[in-house]
Coordinates of C-alpha atoms and ligand atoms in Angstrom, one line a residue:
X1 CA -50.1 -34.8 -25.9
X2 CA -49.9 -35.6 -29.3
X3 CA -47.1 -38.5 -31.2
X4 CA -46.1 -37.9 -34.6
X5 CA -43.1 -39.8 -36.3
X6 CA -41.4 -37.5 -39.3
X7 CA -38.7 -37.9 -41.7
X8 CA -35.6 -35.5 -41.2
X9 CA -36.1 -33.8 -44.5
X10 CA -39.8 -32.8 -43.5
X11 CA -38.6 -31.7 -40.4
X12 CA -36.4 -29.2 -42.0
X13 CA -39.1 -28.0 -44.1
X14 CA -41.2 -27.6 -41.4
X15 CA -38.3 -25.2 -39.6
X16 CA -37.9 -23.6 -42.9
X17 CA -41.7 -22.8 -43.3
X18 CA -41.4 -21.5 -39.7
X19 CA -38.8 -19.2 -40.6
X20 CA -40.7 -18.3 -44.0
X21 CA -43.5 -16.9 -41.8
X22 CA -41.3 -14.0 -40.2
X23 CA -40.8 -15.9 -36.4
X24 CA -37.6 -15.5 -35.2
X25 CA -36.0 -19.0 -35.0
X26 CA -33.4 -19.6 -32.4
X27 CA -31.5 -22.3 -32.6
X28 CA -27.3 -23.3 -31.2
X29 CA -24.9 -22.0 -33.5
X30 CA -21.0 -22.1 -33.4
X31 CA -19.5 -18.3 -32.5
X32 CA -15.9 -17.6 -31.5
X33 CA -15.4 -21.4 -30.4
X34 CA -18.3 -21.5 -28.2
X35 CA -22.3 -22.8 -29.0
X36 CA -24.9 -20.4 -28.4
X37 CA -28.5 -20.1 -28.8
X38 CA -28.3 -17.2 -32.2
X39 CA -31.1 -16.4 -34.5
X40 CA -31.2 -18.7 -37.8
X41 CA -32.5 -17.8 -41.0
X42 CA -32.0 -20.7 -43.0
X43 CA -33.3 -24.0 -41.7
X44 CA -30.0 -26.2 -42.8
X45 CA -28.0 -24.2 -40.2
X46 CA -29.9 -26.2 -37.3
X47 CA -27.8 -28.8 -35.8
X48 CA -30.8 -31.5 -35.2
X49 CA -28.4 -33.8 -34.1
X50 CA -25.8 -31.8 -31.7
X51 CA -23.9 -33.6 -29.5
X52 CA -23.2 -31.3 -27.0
X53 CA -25.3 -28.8 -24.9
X54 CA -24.7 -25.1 -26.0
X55 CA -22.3 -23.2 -23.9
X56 CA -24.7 -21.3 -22.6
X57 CA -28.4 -21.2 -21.9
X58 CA -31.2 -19.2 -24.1
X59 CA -32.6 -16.9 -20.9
X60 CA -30.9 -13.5 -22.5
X61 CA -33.8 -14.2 -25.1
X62 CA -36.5 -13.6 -22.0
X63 CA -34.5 -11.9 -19.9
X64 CA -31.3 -9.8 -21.3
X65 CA -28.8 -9.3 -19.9
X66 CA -29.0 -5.6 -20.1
X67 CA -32.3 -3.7 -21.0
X68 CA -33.8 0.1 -20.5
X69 CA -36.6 0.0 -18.2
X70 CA -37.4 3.5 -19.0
X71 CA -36.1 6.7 -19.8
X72 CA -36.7 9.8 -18.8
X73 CA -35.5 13.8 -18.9
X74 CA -35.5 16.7 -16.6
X75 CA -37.6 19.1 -17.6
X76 CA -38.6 22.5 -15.6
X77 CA -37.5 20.1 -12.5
X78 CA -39.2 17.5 -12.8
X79 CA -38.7 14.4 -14.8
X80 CA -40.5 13.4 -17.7
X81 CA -40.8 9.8 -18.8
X82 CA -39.9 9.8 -22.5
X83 CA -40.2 5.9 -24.0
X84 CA -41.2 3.2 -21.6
X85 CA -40.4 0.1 -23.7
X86 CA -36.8 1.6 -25.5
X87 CA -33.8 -0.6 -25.0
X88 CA -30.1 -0.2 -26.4
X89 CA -28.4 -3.5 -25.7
X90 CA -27.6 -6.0 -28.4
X91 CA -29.5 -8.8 -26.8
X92 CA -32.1 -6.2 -25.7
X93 CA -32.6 -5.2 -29.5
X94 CA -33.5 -8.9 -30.1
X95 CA -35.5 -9.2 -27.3
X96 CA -37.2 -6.6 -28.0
X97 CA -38.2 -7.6 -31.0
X98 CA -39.5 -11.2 -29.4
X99 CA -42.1 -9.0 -27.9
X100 CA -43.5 -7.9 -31.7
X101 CA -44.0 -11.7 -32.5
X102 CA -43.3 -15.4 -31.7
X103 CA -40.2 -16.5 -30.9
X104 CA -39.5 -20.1 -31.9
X105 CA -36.4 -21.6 -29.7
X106 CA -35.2 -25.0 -31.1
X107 CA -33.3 -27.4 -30.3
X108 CA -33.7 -26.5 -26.6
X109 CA -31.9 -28.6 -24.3
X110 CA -33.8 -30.6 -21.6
X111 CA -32.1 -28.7 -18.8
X112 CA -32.7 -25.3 -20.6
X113 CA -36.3 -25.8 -21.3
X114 CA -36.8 -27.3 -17.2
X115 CA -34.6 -23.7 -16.5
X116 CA -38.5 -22.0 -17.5
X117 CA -40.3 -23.1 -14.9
X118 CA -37.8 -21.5 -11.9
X119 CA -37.9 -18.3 -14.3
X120 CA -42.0 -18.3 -14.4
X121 CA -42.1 -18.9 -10.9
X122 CA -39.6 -15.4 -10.5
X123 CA -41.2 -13.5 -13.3
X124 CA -44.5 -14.3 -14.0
X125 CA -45.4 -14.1 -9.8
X126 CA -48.2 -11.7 -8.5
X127 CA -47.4 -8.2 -10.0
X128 CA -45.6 -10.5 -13.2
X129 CA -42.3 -8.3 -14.6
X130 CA -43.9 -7.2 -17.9
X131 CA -41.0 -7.4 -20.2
X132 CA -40.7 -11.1 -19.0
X133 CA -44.3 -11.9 -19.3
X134 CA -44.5 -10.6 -22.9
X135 CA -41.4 -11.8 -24.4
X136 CA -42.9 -15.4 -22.6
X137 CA -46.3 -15.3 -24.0
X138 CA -44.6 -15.6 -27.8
X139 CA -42.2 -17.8 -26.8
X140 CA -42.6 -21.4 -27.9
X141 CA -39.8 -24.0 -27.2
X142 CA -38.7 -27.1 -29.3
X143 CA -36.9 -29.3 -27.3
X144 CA -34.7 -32.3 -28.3
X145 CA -33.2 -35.2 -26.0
X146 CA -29.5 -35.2 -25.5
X147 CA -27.8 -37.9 -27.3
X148 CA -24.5 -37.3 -25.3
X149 CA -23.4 -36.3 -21.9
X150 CA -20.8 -34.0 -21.0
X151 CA -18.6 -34.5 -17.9
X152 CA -20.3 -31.8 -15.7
X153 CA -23.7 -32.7 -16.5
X154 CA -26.0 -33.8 -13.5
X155 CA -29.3 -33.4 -14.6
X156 CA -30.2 -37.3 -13.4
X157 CA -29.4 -36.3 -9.9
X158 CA -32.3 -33.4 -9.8
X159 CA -35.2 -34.7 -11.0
X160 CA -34.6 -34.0 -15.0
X161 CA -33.0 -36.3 -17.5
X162 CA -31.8 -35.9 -21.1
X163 CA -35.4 -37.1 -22.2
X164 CA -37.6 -34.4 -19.9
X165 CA -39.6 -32.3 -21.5
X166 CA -40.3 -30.0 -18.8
X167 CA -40.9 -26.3 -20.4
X168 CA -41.3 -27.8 -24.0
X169 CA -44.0 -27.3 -26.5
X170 CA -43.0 -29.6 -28.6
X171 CA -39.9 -32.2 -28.0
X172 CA -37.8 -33.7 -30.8
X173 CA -36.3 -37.4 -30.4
X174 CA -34.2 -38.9 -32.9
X175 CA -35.3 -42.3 -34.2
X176 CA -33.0 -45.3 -33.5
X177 CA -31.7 -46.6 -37.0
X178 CA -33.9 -49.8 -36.5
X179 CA -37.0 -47.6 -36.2
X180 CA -35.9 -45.6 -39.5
X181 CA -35.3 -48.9 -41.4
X182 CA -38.6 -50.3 -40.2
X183 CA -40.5 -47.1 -41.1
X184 CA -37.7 -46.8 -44.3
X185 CA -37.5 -43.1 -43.7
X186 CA -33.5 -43.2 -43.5
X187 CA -33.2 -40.6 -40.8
X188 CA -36.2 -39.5 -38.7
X189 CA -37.5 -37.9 -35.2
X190 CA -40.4 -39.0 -33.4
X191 CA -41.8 -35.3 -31.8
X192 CA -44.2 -35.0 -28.3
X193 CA -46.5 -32.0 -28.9
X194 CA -47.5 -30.6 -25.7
X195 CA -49.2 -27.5 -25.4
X196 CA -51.7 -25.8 -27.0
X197 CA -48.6 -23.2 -28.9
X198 CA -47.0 -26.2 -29.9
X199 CA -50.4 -27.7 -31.6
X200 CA -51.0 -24.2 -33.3
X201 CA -47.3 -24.4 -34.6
X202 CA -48.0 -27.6 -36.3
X203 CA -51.3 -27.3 -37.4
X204 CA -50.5 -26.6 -41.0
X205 CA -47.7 -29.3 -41.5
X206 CA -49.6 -32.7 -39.8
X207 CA -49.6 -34.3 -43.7
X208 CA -46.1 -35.2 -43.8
X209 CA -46.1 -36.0 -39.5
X210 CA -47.2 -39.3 -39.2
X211 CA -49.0 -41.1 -36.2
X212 CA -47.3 -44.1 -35.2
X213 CA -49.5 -47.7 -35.9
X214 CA -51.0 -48.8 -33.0
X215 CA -53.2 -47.3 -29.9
X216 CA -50.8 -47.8 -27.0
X217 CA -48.2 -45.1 -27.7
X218 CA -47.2 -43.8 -24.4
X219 CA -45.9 -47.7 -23.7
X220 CA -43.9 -47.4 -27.0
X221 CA -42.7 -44.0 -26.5
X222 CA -41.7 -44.6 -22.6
X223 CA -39.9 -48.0 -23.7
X224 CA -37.8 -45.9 -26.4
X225 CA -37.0 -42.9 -23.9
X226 CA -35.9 -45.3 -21.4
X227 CA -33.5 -47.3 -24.1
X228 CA -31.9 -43.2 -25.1
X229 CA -31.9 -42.3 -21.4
X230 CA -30.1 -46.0 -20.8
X231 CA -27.6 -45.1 -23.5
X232 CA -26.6 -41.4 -22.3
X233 CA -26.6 -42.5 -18.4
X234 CA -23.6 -44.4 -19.0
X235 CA -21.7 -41.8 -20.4
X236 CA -22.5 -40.0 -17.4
X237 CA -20.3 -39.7 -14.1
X238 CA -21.4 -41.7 -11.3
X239 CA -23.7 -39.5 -8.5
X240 CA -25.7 -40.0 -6.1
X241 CA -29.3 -38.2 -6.3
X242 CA -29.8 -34.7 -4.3
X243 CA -32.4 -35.9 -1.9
X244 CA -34.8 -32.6 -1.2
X245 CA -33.5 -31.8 2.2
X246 CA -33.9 -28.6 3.2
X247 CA -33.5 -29.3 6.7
X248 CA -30.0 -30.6 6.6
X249 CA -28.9 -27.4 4.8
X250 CA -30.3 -25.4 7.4
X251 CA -29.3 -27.4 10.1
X252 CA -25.9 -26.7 8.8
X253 CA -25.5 -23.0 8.2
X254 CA -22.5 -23.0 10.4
X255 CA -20.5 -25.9 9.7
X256 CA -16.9 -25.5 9.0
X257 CA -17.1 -27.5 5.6
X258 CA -18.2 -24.0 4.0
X259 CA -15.0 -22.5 5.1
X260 CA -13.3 -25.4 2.8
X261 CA -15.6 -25.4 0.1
X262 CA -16.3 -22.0 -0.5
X263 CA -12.2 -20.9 -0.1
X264 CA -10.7 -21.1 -3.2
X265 CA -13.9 -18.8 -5.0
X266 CA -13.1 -15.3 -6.4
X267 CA -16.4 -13.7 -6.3
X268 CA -16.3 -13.2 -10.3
X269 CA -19.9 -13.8 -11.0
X270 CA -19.4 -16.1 -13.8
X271 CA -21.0 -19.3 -12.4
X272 CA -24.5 -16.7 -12.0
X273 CA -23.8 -15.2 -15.6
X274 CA -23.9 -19.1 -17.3
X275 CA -26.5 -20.3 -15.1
X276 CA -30.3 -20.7 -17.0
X277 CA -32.0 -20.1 -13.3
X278 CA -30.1 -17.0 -12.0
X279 CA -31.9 -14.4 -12.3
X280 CA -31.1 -11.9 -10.0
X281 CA -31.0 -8.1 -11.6
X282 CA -29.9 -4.9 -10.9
X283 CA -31.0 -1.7 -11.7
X284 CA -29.1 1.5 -12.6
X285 CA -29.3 5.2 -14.1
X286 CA -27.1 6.2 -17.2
X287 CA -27.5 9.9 -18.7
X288 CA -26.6 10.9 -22.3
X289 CA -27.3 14.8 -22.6
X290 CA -30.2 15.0 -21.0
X291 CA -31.8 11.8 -21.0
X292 CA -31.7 9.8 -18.4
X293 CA -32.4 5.8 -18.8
X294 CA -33.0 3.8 -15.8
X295 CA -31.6 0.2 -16.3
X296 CA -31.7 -3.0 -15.4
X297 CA -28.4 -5.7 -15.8
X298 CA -27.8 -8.9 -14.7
X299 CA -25.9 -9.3 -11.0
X300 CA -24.6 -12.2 -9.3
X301 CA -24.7 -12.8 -5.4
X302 CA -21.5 -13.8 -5.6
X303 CA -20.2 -9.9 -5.8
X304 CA -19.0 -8.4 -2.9
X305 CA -21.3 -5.1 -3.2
X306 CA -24.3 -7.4 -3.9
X307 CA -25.3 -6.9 -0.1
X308 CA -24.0 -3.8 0.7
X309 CA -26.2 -1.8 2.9
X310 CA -26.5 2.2 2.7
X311 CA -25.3 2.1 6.0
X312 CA -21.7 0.6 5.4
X313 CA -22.6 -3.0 6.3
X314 CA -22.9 -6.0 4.8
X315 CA -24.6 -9.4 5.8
X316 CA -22.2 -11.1 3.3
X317 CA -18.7 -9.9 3.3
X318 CA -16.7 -12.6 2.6
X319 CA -16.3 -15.5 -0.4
X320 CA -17.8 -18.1 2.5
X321 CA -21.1 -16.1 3.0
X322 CA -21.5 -15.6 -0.5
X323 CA -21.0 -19.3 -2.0
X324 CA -23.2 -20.6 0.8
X325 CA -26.0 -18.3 -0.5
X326 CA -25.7 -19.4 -3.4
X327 CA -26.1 -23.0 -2.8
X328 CA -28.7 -22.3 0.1
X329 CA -30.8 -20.4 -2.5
X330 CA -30.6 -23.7 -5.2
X331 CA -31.3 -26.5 -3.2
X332 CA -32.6 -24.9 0.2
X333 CA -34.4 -21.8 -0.2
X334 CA -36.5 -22.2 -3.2
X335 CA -37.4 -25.9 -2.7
X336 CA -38.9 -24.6 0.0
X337 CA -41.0 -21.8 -1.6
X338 CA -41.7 -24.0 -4.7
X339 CA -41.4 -27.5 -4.2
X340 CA -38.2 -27.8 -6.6
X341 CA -34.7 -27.0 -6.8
X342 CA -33.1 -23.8 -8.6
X343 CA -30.7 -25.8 -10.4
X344 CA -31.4 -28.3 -13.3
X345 CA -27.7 -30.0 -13.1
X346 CA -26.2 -28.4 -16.5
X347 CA -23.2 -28.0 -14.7
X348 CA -22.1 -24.8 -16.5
X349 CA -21.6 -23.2 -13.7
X350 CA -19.3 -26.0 -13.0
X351 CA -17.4 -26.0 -16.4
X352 CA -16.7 -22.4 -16.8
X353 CA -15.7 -21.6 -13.1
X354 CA -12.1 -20.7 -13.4
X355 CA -11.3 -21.9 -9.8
X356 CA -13.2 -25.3 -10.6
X357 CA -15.6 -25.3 -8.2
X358 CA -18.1 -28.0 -8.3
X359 CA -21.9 -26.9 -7.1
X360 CA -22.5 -30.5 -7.1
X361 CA -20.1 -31.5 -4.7
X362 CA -20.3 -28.7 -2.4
X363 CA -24.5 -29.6 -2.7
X364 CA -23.8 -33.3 -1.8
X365 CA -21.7 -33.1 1.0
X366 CA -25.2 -33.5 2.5
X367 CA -27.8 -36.0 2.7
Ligands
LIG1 S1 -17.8 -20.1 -7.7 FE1 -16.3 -19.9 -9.3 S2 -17.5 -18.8 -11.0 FE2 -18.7 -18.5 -9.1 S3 -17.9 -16.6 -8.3 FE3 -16.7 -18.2 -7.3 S4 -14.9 -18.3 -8.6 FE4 -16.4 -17.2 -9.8
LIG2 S1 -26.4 -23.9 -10.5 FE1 -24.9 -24.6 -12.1 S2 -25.5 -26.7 -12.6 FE2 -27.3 -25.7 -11.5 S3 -28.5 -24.8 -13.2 FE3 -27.1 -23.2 -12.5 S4 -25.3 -23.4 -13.9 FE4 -26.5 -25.3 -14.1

């Protein structure tokens, strides 16, 4: 890891060379009264000091949310594969593009950037899902702290905080004003590079990055992390830490608490559709004419039809078997294939659910 301390205006020249050199940046923008992870094309547009998360995560850049896997036409009986790589979507046209060139995400959110690892772990598993792995290997992520907490943020209580740099490349912090009047650079960021893509991105700018004085950085920067993380924490809602306890979930399955917590849910989807770490797919045929395209959209396991066997039957029929899965699958299920939970406590899923339910709660109503 690398520690460099830069003065805002360099940084934007920096984002601005980035953007000269034909990368797509990504970065929040405002849209129709939400924030959103859009392509930028002028540095001055990027918010490096948002005070809010964006409404909704950056994995439509990795994974869209609709996307041709193939097409194909009948020919003489027997179907020919035309274009293996062609997608139509919006978010598939720019996705498609990522896998031309690098894709630079900034401003990445803590929880957004941790949201990688549980997609890797999905996508990039023996045989990897090509699209993913491609569109991942030019994908490099510049992460910033959060400077403010929202009310359904619970990132503290699953491992992550607004200072992890889990999934980064490179992660931004803002310089306290002290720090900027010390170094008299009015506003400034000190930045973490670390990977090898985030090295490579700032090899050619390191003359206007400067190391800080001294040899014992990581005592500096873990004393300034801890004064930030101080500072957001209190805006935070008091919880209680999710424990990893897999066991007690299982243990249980049955209890007539889901019945209560899982009641008022309408099976829309949306808490799945705002999440950065569902990434469960479907995959259908449309025909135009004669060509046929086999494709592959987002689902939710909260639909009804998302279990429905051939046969009639499903293992999930109701709202109750549904929510449970989807809590079992967060903080039970994949803890125990990986070693970490499926959620990384952005609490979209909470803000935007229109029936209020709270993942969170329903998650700590056990040990
Ligand atoms: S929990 Fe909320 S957002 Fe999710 S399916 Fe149920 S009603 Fe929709
Ligand atoms: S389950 Fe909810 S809180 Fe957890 S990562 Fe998904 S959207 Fe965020």
């Amino acid at each position: 890891m690398t520690l460099y301390l830069i003065q805002e205006q360099y940084l934007r020249d920096w984002l601005a060379e980035i953007i000269a050199t034909g990368r797509r940046v990504i970065a929040p923008q405002s849209e129709n009264g939400l924030v959103v992870y859009r392509e930028v094309t002028r540095a001055e547009t990027i918010d490096l000091h948002a005070r809010a998360k964006p409404d909704f995560s950056f994995k439509h850049i990795l994974f869209p949310q609709t996307e041709t896997v193939f097409r194909y036409e009948w020919r003489e009986r027997r179907p020919v594969v035309e274009d293996a790589a062609a997608e139509t979507s919006a978010d598939a046209e720019n996705a498609s593009a990522s896998v031309q060139g690098e894709v630079v995400v900034v401003g990445a959110t803590p929880c957004d950037a941790a949201s990688l690892l549980v997609l890797d772990h999905v996508f990039l598993a023996d045989p990897p899902d090509p699209f993913y792995a491609r569109r991942r290997e030019n994908l490099i992520v510049i992460g910033r702290s959060c400077s403010h907490a929202q009310p359904e943020c619970f990132c503290t209580t699953v491992g992550l905080s607004p200072v992890s740099t889990q999934g980064c490349d490179i992660f931004l912090m803002p310089l306290g004003a002290d720090l900027c009047d010390e170094l008299d650079i009015g506003s400034g960021f000190v930045a973490e590079v670390l990977s090898e893509k985030g090295e490579a991105l700032v090899a050619n700018v390191k003359a206007t990055w400067v190391k800080p004085n001294g040899s014992d950085h990581s005592t500096w920067l873990n004393e300034l992390k801890a004064a930030h993380l101080r500072a957001v924490q209190a805006e935070m809602l008091p919880r209680r830490a999710l424990t990893p306890s897999p066991d007690e979930l299982k243990k249980d399955f049955e209890h007539p608490a889901w019945e209560e917590i899982a009641r008022a849910c309408l099976s829309c989807g949306v808490c799945a559709f705002v999440c950065p770490t569902c990434h469960c797919y479907d995959l259908s045929e449309e025909r135009q004419g004669r060509i046929w395209s086999r494709c592959r959209n987002w689902d939710s396991c909260a639909f009804g039809y998302f279990t429905l066997h051939a046969s009639g039957h499903n293992p999930r029929p109701t709202a109750l078997e549904r929510y449970r899965q989807r809590v079992m699958h967060k903080f039970c299920y994949f803890l125990e294939a990986t070693g970490a939970n499926m959620c990384v406590g952005c609490g979209r899923c909470v803000k935007f659910c229109p029936v209020g339910l709270d993942i969170y709660q329903a998650r700590a109503r056990w040990p």
